[in-house]
Amino acid sequence: MRRIRRPVIVLPVLALVLSLAAGHASADTSYNLEFQPPPAHFIELPDSEPQIPAAIAGQRLDWKPCTEVGLIAAANGNPAAGVRAPLLDGLDCATVRTPLDWTQPEAGPVATFEISRLPARKPASRQLLTSPGGPGAGSLLNPIEWATAFPELRETYDLLGFDPRGTRLSSTDQDCDATISGDPLLLGTGRNDRTDVLDFSAESVRLQLGQARDWVRSCVDRTPDASTAGTITYWQTVRDLDLVRALLGAPTWSYLGASQGTMLGLELARTFPDRVDRMVLDSVADPAVSTAAGYAERFSRQQKVIEQQFAPWLAARHTVFGDTTDAVLAALTRLRADLTAHPIPLPLDRTFSGNDLNTLFFGVDNSPYEVLERKLLTLRTGIDSPSATTQLNAAMTFRMTPLLDELAQDVLLASSRIGWWTARNCNIGPWSHNLDEVVDTARQLAARAPLTYLGLGFAAVCAFWPETHTGTGSADYDRIGSAVLLANERDPVTPISGARTVRSTIPNARLVTVVGKPGHLVLPQTKPKGLPGSVPGTSSCARAVTVDYLVHGRIPDRDTPCQPD
């Protein structure tokens, strides 16, 4: 047996971790938070493939209309599932029983999760598993989104979606209180102005760490069964999904995934290389970079984009922010300071603060620079000339539209996936439990990226998380048969370096690059009923390569540059 770090889930440890009684201060900190981060607990992952229990392997998929499943979920206390139900028209759904813990499938309890199917227009012998990425890396609605953008796929495939373990319709639902923090990395929805994330005074650090502690406490207190927390990993999920393949009677299937869904696809394909025959990965997350390192790299990279690309561009526009790059950067720094000192009030007990400005800059290159320019001018006017009109402009720009998008996302996913997002991110990497180390690393990062650093984020939350493990298997990517990898050359979220890394490790992979294109995601995805969140796609050339590969099995002879539309 090979020793791989993974959590032992021990409820008394949870109680110890989250205790607020005096006398539990960490020995290696001076933050006086009256508790200590958890110690690491490990068990072994099996080196061989876990055997599927007979009762699990012998189950039959009881397909029924997904609208019916949604209404049943609504009757059982999930109103968002009921609202989503009409959007699932045309899909069939089934409940899958799976071992809660694949390290001991025979001994442990059983978990359940939901899958969906959009049948091919004519009887098909091929199955295509889909994931659009984002928190959750899967949804019952995915087959409709992909089929609307790629109607050709339905001539060849049954399209499959899933609400995986850890999400609301599963028996392992994870739940955290999103209002505790406004940290965007956590997908927090609370106020983000209680302290400046660039302030590393003892008082500010105590407050930020306290929010992280309270976030984890809410996850444990609100999750129906805290013992499920350590099982929310891709190592477990890909075994759930391969069980689905077996229950469908499919010797092999194909995979189409984007963004975070590329991580799941890679784990599935390298774990079961003989069972995934065609794989398309759009905007590939770099598997060689940890979550912590990935965020740190993005902070620094986006700071450079602001300094070297956006600021010169804005200087040439001759706005109130100045006519030179240095003047623009100084003006943006002043804007941040002003927003920190005097956050702009927004409806529903929210504000727009200096921390929120960093969130805007963190997303640079996700939209045209003109959009960011208009938002910055709105903020500057809101501070310099406060009035009912400027307040309304700020409210519509920075509160109402994001709120509507957030509500729409919760409907599409049948509830918030913040609990899943927290459990998965804290479970997959070797996060430090030393608070001094966490804070010192953050301080250095904030100094390098003062306009794009977003806060302690998962580094702090996962320091208090009661589970620790490496979270992936050991198989190499060179076991994967073939893949088409898609990337916008200037993607700010999943840099093209990730696709290049994967390209170098899969012998029969091809990289399709949309030349010079900023923005995240290459392929189109279409939300039903005109709901927000549709992706228009960046290149018809890349779309054509994808269809040719998935439908006809033709892979390009070499890596392919594509021009943007």
Short mmCIF file of C-alpha atoms in Angstrom, two decimals, residues 33-411:
data_model
loop_
_atom_site.label_atom_id
_atom_site.label_comp_id
_atom_site.label_asym_id
_atom_site.label_seq_id
_atom_site.Cartn_x
_atom_site.Cartn_y
_atom_site.Cartn_z
CA LEU A 33 -8.47 33.83 18.54
CA GLU A 34 -9.17 31.43 21.43
CA PHE A 35 -8.87 28.26 19.41
CA GLN A 36 -6.24 26.28 17.58
CA PRO A 37 -6.04 25.07 13.98
CA PRO A 38 -6.55 21.32 13.67
CA PRO A 39 -3.72 18.82 13.57
CA ALA A 40 -3.25 16.77 10.42
CA HIS A 41 -4.86 13.32 10.31
CA PHE A 42 -4.04 10.81 7.59
CA ILE A 43 -5.04 7.38 6.36
CA GLU A 44 -4.00 5.38 3.34
CA LEU A 45 -5.63 5.47 -0.07
CA PRO A 46 -5.72 2.05 -1.73
CA ASP A 47 -3.19 1.64 -4.51
CA SER A 48 -5.45 -0.83 -6.31
CA GLU A 49 -8.85 -0.07 -7.81
CA PRO A 50 -11.62 -0.30 -5.16
CA GLN A 51 -14.13 -3.07 -5.76
CA ILE A 52 -17.75 -2.01 -6.25
CA PRO A 53 -20.01 -3.68 -3.67
CA ALA A 54 -22.48 -6.08 -5.27
CA ALA A 55 -25.51 -4.17 -3.98
CA ILE A 56 -24.16 -0.99 -5.61
CA ALA A 57 -23.08 -2.65 -8.85
CA GLY A 58 -26.46 -4.37 -9.21
CA GLN A 59 -28.63 -1.28 -8.89
CA ARG A 60 -30.82 -0.19 -11.81
CA LEU A 61 -31.13 3.43 -12.88
CA ASP A 62 -34.76 4.47 -12.41
CA TRP A 63 -35.10 7.25 -14.97
CA LYS A 64 -37.88 9.77 -14.52
CA PRO A 65 -38.51 13.29 -15.83
CA CYS A 66 -36.14 15.77 -14.19
CA THR A 67 -39.03 18.19 -13.72
CA GLU A 68 -40.59 15.61 -11.41
CA VAL A 69 -37.32 15.23 -9.49
CA GLY A 70 -37.14 19.01 -9.04
CA LEU A 71 -40.67 19.27 -7.71
CA ILE A 72 -40.04 16.41 -5.28
CA ALA A 73 -36.91 18.20 -4.05
CA ALA A 74 -38.91 21.41 -3.62
CA ALA A 75 -41.51 19.55 -1.55
CA ASN A 76 -38.65 18.25 0.61
CA GLY A 77 -37.37 21.73 1.43
CA ASN A 78 -35.37 22.92 -1.58
CA PRO A 79 -37.41 25.70 -3.23
CA ALA A 80 -34.61 26.52 -5.70
CA ALA A 81 -34.94 23.02 -7.15
CA GLY A 82 -38.62 23.68 -7.71
CA VAL A 83 -37.89 26.95 -9.50
CA ARG A 84 -35.31 25.16 -11.65
CA ALA A 85 -37.65 22.28 -12.49
CA PRO A 86 -39.26 23.86 -15.61
CA LEU A 87 -35.77 24.48 -17.04
CA LEU A 88 -35.10 20.73 -16.99
CA ASP A 89 -37.92 19.88 -19.39
CA GLY A 90 -36.81 17.16 -21.81
CA LEU A 91 -34.22 15.70 -19.44
CA ASP A 92 -34.45 12.37 -17.64
CA CYS A 93 -33.00 12.03 -14.13
CA ALA A 94 -31.93 9.15 -11.92
CA THR A 95 -30.57 8.74 -8.40
CA VAL A 96 -27.29 6.86 -8.07
CA ARG A 97 -26.27 5.02 -4.90
CA THR A 98 -22.52 5.01 -4.29
CA PRO A 99 -20.16 4.23 -1.41
CA LEU A 100 -19.71 7.28 0.80
CA ASP A 101 -16.00 6.49 1.01
CA TRP A 102 -14.36 4.59 -1.83
CA THR A 103 -11.38 3.76 0.38
CA GLN A 104 -13.64 1.31 2.19
CA PRO A 105 -16.59 0.74 -0.14
CA GLU A 106 -17.81 -2.46 1.52
CA ALA A 107 -17.67 -1.24 5.10
CA GLY A 108 -18.87 2.32 4.85
CA PRO A 109 -22.34 3.84 4.45
CA VAL A 110 -23.99 4.61 1.11
CA ALA A 111 -24.32 8.09 -0.41
CA THR A 112 -26.57 9.26 -3.25
CA PHE A 113 -26.31 11.85 -6.03
CA GLU A 114 -28.32 12.77 -9.14
CA ILE A 115 -27.56 12.39 -12.84
CA SER A 116 -29.41 13.65 -15.94
CA ARG A 117 -29.65 12.53 -19.55
CA LEU A 118 -30.66 14.29 -22.76
CA PRO A 119 -31.25 11.44 -25.21
CA ALA A 120 -29.86 11.58 -28.72
CA ARG A 121 -32.33 12.32 -31.51
CA LYS A 122 -32.00 8.73 -32.64
CA PRO A 123 -30.90 5.70 -30.66
CA ALA A 124 -27.25 6.26 -29.76
CA SER A 125 -24.60 3.92 -28.49
CA ARG A 126 -22.30 6.72 -27.29
CA GLN A 127 -22.41 8.71 -24.06
CA LEU A 128 -20.97 12.21 -23.49
CA LEU A 129 -20.43 13.35 -19.91
CA THR A 130 -20.47 17.15 -19.62
CA SER A 131 -19.29 19.76 -17.15
CA PRO A 132 -19.29 23.54 -17.65
CA GLY A 133 -16.97 24.19 -14.71
CA GLY A 134 -17.64 26.68 -11.98
CA PRO A 135 -18.40 25.81 -8.38
CA GLY A 136 -19.76 22.29 -8.42
CA ALA A 137 -18.14 21.24 -11.72
CA GLY A 138 -21.43 19.75 -12.84
CA SER A 139 -25.18 20.28 -12.97
CA LEU A 140 -28.25 18.41 -14.16
CA LEU A 141 -28.85 21.29 -16.56
CA ASN A 142 -25.52 20.92 -18.42
CA PRO A 143 -26.78 18.69 -21.26
CA ILE A 144 -29.31 21.35 -22.33
CA GLU A 145 -26.67 24.11 -22.19
CA TRP A 146 -24.23 22.20 -24.37
CA ALA A 147 -26.86 20.78 -26.73
CA THR A 148 -28.26 24.25 -27.39
CA ALA A 149 -24.81 25.52 -28.34
CA PHE A 150 -23.82 22.27 -30.12
CA PRO A 151 -26.95 20.69 -31.64
CA GLU A 152 -24.68 18.41 -33.72
CA LEU A 153 -23.79 16.46 -30.59
CA ARG A 154 -27.30 15.06 -30.27
CA GLU A 155 -26.90 13.21 -33.55
CA THR A 156 -24.19 11.09 -31.94
CA TYR A 157 -24.54 11.17 -28.17
CA ASP A 158 -26.77 10.89 -25.19
CA LEU A 159 -25.61 13.94 -23.21
CA LEU A 160 -25.16 13.42 -19.47
CA GLY A 161 -25.09 15.86 -16.55
CA PHE A 162 -24.78 15.39 -12.80
CA ASP A 163 -25.22 17.08 -9.44
CA PRO A 164 -22.19 15.50 -7.74
CA ARG A 165 -21.57 14.53 -4.15
CA GLY A 166 -21.48 17.56 -1.87
CA THR A 167 -24.25 19.48 -3.70
CA ARG A 168 -27.77 20.12 -2.47
CA LEU A 169 -29.56 17.20 -4.16
CA SER A 170 -26.96 14.71 -2.91
CA SER A 171 -27.04 13.00 0.46
CA THR A 172 -23.64 14.58 1.21
CA ASP A 173 -24.84 18.19 0.86
CA GLN A 174 -22.30 20.69 2.23
CA ASP A 175 -23.58 24.01 3.55
CA CYS A 176 -21.74 27.17 4.63
CA ASP A 177 -23.04 30.61 5.58
CA ALA A 178 -22.07 32.87 2.67
CA THR A 179 -22.92 36.05 4.57
CA ILE A 180 -20.12 35.61 7.11
CA SER A 181 -17.50 36.98 4.69
CA GLY A 182 -17.44 39.14 1.60
CA ASP A 183 -14.33 37.38 0.32
CA PRO A 184 -14.93 36.75 -3.40
CA LEU A 185 -12.60 33.75 -3.49
CA LEU A 186 -14.90 32.02 -1.03
CA LEU A 187 -17.93 33.23 -3.01
CA GLY A 188 -18.92 35.10 0.13
CA THR A 189 -21.87 37.47 -0.08
CA GLY A 190 -21.36 39.43 3.15
CA ARG A 191 -20.03 42.96 3.54
CA ASN A 192 -16.45 43.37 2.43
CA ASP A 193 -15.60 46.57 4.30
CA ARG A 194 -15.03 45.48 7.89
CA THR A 195 -11.29 45.92 7.40
CA ASP A 196 -8.86 46.60 4.58
CA VAL A 197 -7.31 43.35 3.33
CA LEU A 198 -4.06 45.28 2.82
CA ASP A 199 -4.01 46.14 6.54
CA PHE A 200 -1.87 43.62 8.40
CA SER A 201 -2.13 45.23 11.82
CA ALA A 202 -2.84 42.82 14.66
CA GLU A 203 -6.45 44.00 14.92
CA SER A 204 -7.12 43.61 11.19
CA VAL A 205 -5.49 40.18 11.01
CA ARG A 206 -7.49 38.99 14.03
CA LEU A 207 -10.68 40.11 12.33
CA GLN A 208 -9.82 38.40 9.03
CA LEU A 209 -8.78 35.16 10.72
CA GLY A 210 -11.89 35.34 12.88
CA GLN A 211 -14.05 35.48 9.77
CA ALA A 212 -12.25 32.43 8.40
CA ARG A 213 -12.80 30.58 11.66
CA ASP A 214 -16.49 31.50 11.69
CA TRP A 215 -16.84 30.45 8.05
CA VAL A 216 -15.57 26.95 8.85
CA ARG A 217 -17.70 26.79 11.96
CA SER A 218 -20.78 27.57 9.88
CA CYS A 219 -19.88 24.83 7.41
CA VAL A 220 -19.70 22.26 10.18
CA ASP A 221 -22.75 23.49 12.06
CA ARG A 222 -24.99 23.78 8.98
CA THR A 223 -23.98 20.59 7.17
CA PRO A 224 -26.44 17.81 8.06
CA ASP A 225 -23.70 15.22 8.49
CA ALA A 226 -20.27 16.70 9.22
CA SER A 227 -18.66 13.29 8.74
CA THR A 228 -19.16 13.64 4.97
CA ALA A 229 -16.87 16.69 4.66
CA GLY A 230 -13.68 14.78 3.91
CA THR A 231 -15.26 12.80 1.05
CA ILE A 232 -15.81 15.84 -1.20
CA THR A 233 -12.86 15.26 -3.52
CA TYR A 234 -12.27 14.45 -7.15
CA TRP A 235 -10.64 11.18 -6.08
CA GLN A 236 -14.05 10.12 -4.76
CA THR A 237 -16.13 11.84 -7.47
CA VAL A 238 -14.46 10.21 -10.47
CA ARG A 239 -15.23 6.81 -8.98
CA ASP A 240 -18.85 7.86 -8.61
CA LEU A 241 -18.87 8.86 -12.27
CA ASP A 242 -17.22 5.69 -13.50
CA LEU A 243 -19.90 3.80 -11.59
CA VAL A 244 -22.44 5.74 -13.68
CA ARG A 245 -20.68 4.61 -16.86
CA ALA A 246 -20.87 1.00 -15.71
CA LEU A 247 -24.55 1.29 -14.81
CA LEU A 248 -25.23 2.70 -18.27
CA GLY A 249 -23.63 -0.40 -19.77
CA ALA A 250 -21.11 1.74 -21.69
CA PRO A 251 -17.63 0.24 -22.14
CA THR A 252 -16.35 3.76 -22.84
CA TRP A 253 -17.68 7.30 -22.93
CA SER A 254 -16.49 10.79 -23.89
CA TYR A 255 -16.04 13.94 -21.83
CA LEU A 256 -16.60 17.65 -22.51
CA GLY A 257 -15.55 20.00 -19.72
CA ALA A 258 -14.58 23.63 -19.22
CA SER A 259 -12.56 25.56 -16.65
CA GLN A 260 -12.84 23.77 -13.29
CA GLY A 261 -14.46 20.92 -15.19
CA THR A 262 -11.09 20.32 -16.87
CA MET A 263 -9.63 19.29 -13.52
CA LEU A 264 -12.38 16.76 -13.03
CA GLY A 265 -11.99 15.50 -16.61
CA LEU A 266 -8.26 15.02 -16.26
CA GLU A 267 -8.70 13.11 -13.01
CA LEU A 268 -11.37 10.91 -14.60
CA ALA A 269 -9.32 10.19 -17.71
CA ARG A 270 -6.05 9.42 -15.97
CA THR A 271 -7.79 7.23 -13.38
CA PHE A 272 -9.74 5.30 -16.04
CA PRO A 273 -7.76 5.87 -19.27
CA ASP A 274 -9.27 2.90 -21.10
CA ARG A 275 -12.81 4.12 -20.43
CA VAL A 276 -12.61 7.72 -21.75
CA ASP A 277 -12.21 7.65 -25.52
CA ARG A 278 -12.60 11.34 -26.54
CA MET A 279 -12.02 14.31 -24.30
CA VAL A 280 -12.37 18.05 -24.94
CA LEU A 281 -11.06 20.42 -22.27
CA ASP A 282 -11.80 24.14 -22.62
CA SER A 283 -9.66 26.60 -20.62
CA VAL A 284 -7.48 24.10 -18.82
CA ALA A 285 -6.59 24.55 -15.17
CA ASP A 286 -2.93 23.69 -14.63
CA PRO A 287 -2.76 20.38 -12.71
CA ALA A 288 0.85 21.11 -11.74
CA VAL A 289 -0.14 24.23 -9.76
CA SER A 290 -1.77 23.97 -6.34
CA THR A 291 -4.86 26.00 -5.53
CA ALA A 292 -2.88 28.27 -3.22
CA ALA A 293 -0.12 28.82 -5.78
CA GLY A 294 -2.69 29.34 -8.51
CA TYR A 295 -4.38 32.18 -6.66
CA ALA A 296 -1.02 33.73 -5.76
CA GLU A 297 0.12 33.61 -9.39
CA ARG A 298 -3.12 35.15 -10.56
CA PHE A 299 -2.87 38.03 -8.07
CA SER A 300 0.61 38.84 -9.32
CA ARG A 301 -0.26 38.33 -12.99
CA GLN A 302 -3.32 40.56 -12.83
CA GLN A 303 -1.33 43.28 -11.04
CA LYS A 304 1.10 43.25 -13.98
CA VAL A 305 -1.78 43.45 -16.44
CA ILE A 306 -3.09 46.53 -14.63
CA GLU A 307 0.37 48.13 -14.59
CA GLN A 308 1.59 47.18 -18.05
CA GLN A 309 -1.57 47.03 -20.16
CA PHE A 310 -4.64 48.61 -18.62
CA ALA A 311 -2.98 51.69 -17.08
CA PRO A 312 -1.23 52.70 -20.35
CA TRP A 313 -4.50 52.11 -22.22
CA LEU A 314 -6.43 54.28 -19.76
CA ALA A 315 -3.76 57.00 -19.88
CA ALA A 316 -4.27 57.27 -23.63
CA ARG A 317 -7.99 57.97 -22.99
CA HIS A 318 -7.19 61.24 -21.17
CA THR A 319 -9.73 60.74 -18.38
CA VAL A 320 -9.75 62.15 -14.85
CA PHE A 321 -7.32 59.37 -13.96
CA GLY A 322 -4.44 61.03 -15.80
CA ASP A 323 -2.49 61.08 -19.05
CA THR A 324 0.49 58.90 -18.12
CA THR A 325 0.81 55.38 -16.81
CA ASP A 326 2.30 56.58 -13.51
CA ALA A 327 -0.47 59.14 -13.08
CA VAL A 328 -3.15 56.53 -13.73
CA LEU A 329 -1.66 54.08 -11.24
CA ALA A 330 -1.40 56.81 -8.62
CA ALA A 331 -5.02 57.82 -9.29
CA LEU A 332 -6.23 54.23 -8.99
CA THR A 333 -4.36 53.88 -5.72
CA ARG A 334 -6.03 57.08 -4.47
CA LEU A 335 -9.41 55.75 -5.57
CA ARG A 336 -8.81 52.63 -3.56
CA ALA A 337 -7.83 54.63 -0.48
CA ASP A 338 -10.91 56.84 -0.83
CA LEU A 339 -13.20 53.81 -1.12
CA THR A 340 -11.55 52.24 1.90
CA ALA A 341 -12.08 55.40 3.96
CA HIS A 342 -15.58 56.10 2.59
CA PRO A 343 -17.24 53.03 1.04
CA ILE A 344 -20.11 53.83 -1.29
CA PRO A 345 -23.45 52.73 0.25
CA LEU A 346 -25.40 50.15 -1.76
CA PRO A 347 -28.85 48.64 -1.22
CA LEU A 348 -29.51 45.72 1.12
CA ASP A 349 -26.87 46.69 3.67
CA ARG A 350 -23.95 46.49 1.27
CA THR A 351 -21.20 48.88 0.29
CA PHE A 352 -18.54 49.16 -2.39
CA SER A 353 -15.16 49.42 -0.65
CA GLY A 354 -11.50 49.44 -1.54
CA ASN A 355 -11.52 45.64 -1.20
CA ASP A 356 -14.27 45.47 -3.80
CA LEU A 357 -12.20 47.60 -6.16
CA ASN A 358 -9.52 44.91 -6.03
CA THR A 359 -12.16 42.43 -7.14
CA LEU A 360 -12.77 44.55 -10.25
CA PHE A 361 -9.06 44.66 -11.05
CA PHE A 362 -8.71 40.93 -10.37
CA GLY A 363 -11.08 40.34 -13.30
CA VAL A 364 -9.23 42.55 -15.77
CA ASP A 365 -9.19 40.97 -19.26
CA ASN A 366 -12.44 39.15 -18.53
CA SER A 367 -14.28 41.95 -20.34
CA PRO A 368 -13.35 44.86 -22.62
CA TYR A 369 -11.32 47.61 -20.98
CA GLU A 370 -14.09 50.09 -21.81
CA VAL A 371 -16.35 48.25 -19.35
CA LEU A 372 -13.82 48.58 -16.55
CA GLU A 373 -13.25 52.23 -17.45
CA ARG A 374 -16.98 53.01 -17.13
CA LYS A 375 -17.12 51.32 -13.74
CA LEU A 376 -14.10 53.27 -12.48
CA LEU A 377 -15.61 56.56 -13.65
CA THR A 378 -18.85 55.66 -11.87
CA LEU A 379 -16.91 55.07 -8.64
CA ARG A 380 -14.87 58.25 -8.94
CA THR A 381 -18.02 60.31 -9.55
CA GLY A 382 -19.80 58.58 -6.69
CA ILE A 383 -17.06 59.72 -4.30
CA ASP A 384 -16.42 63.21 -5.71
CA SER A 385 -20.02 64.21 -6.46
CA PRO A 386 -22.36 62.13 -4.33
CA SER A 387 -25.99 62.49 -5.36
CA ALA A 388 -29.12 60.42 -5.83
CA THR A 389 -28.15 59.83 -9.46
CA THR A 390 -24.61 58.68 -8.72
CA GLN A 391 -25.88 56.45 -5.91
CA LEU A 392 -28.42 54.88 -8.28
CA ASN A 393 -25.72 54.30 -10.92
CA ALA A 394 -23.49 52.65 -8.33
CA ALA A 395 -26.36 50.54 -7.02
CA MET A 396 -27.31 49.24 -10.46
CA THR A 397 -23.69 48.58 -11.45
CA PHE A 398 -22.27 47.11 -8.29
CA ARG A 399 -25.20 45.61 -6.40
CA MET A 400 -28.36 44.87 -8.34
CA THR A 401 -26.85 43.23 -11.43
CA PRO A 402 -24.48 41.00 -9.43
CA LEU A 403 -27.32 40.11 -7.06
CA LEU A 404 -29.57 39.06 -9.94
CA ASP A 405 -26.72 37.02 -11.44
CA GLU A 406 -26.15 35.33 -8.09
CA LEU A 407 -29.83 34.48 -7.69
CA ALA A 408 -30.00 33.14 -11.24
CA GLN A 409 -26.94 30.96 -10.60
CA ASP A 410 -28.54 29.54 -7.46
CA VAL A 411 -31.63 28.66 -9.49
#
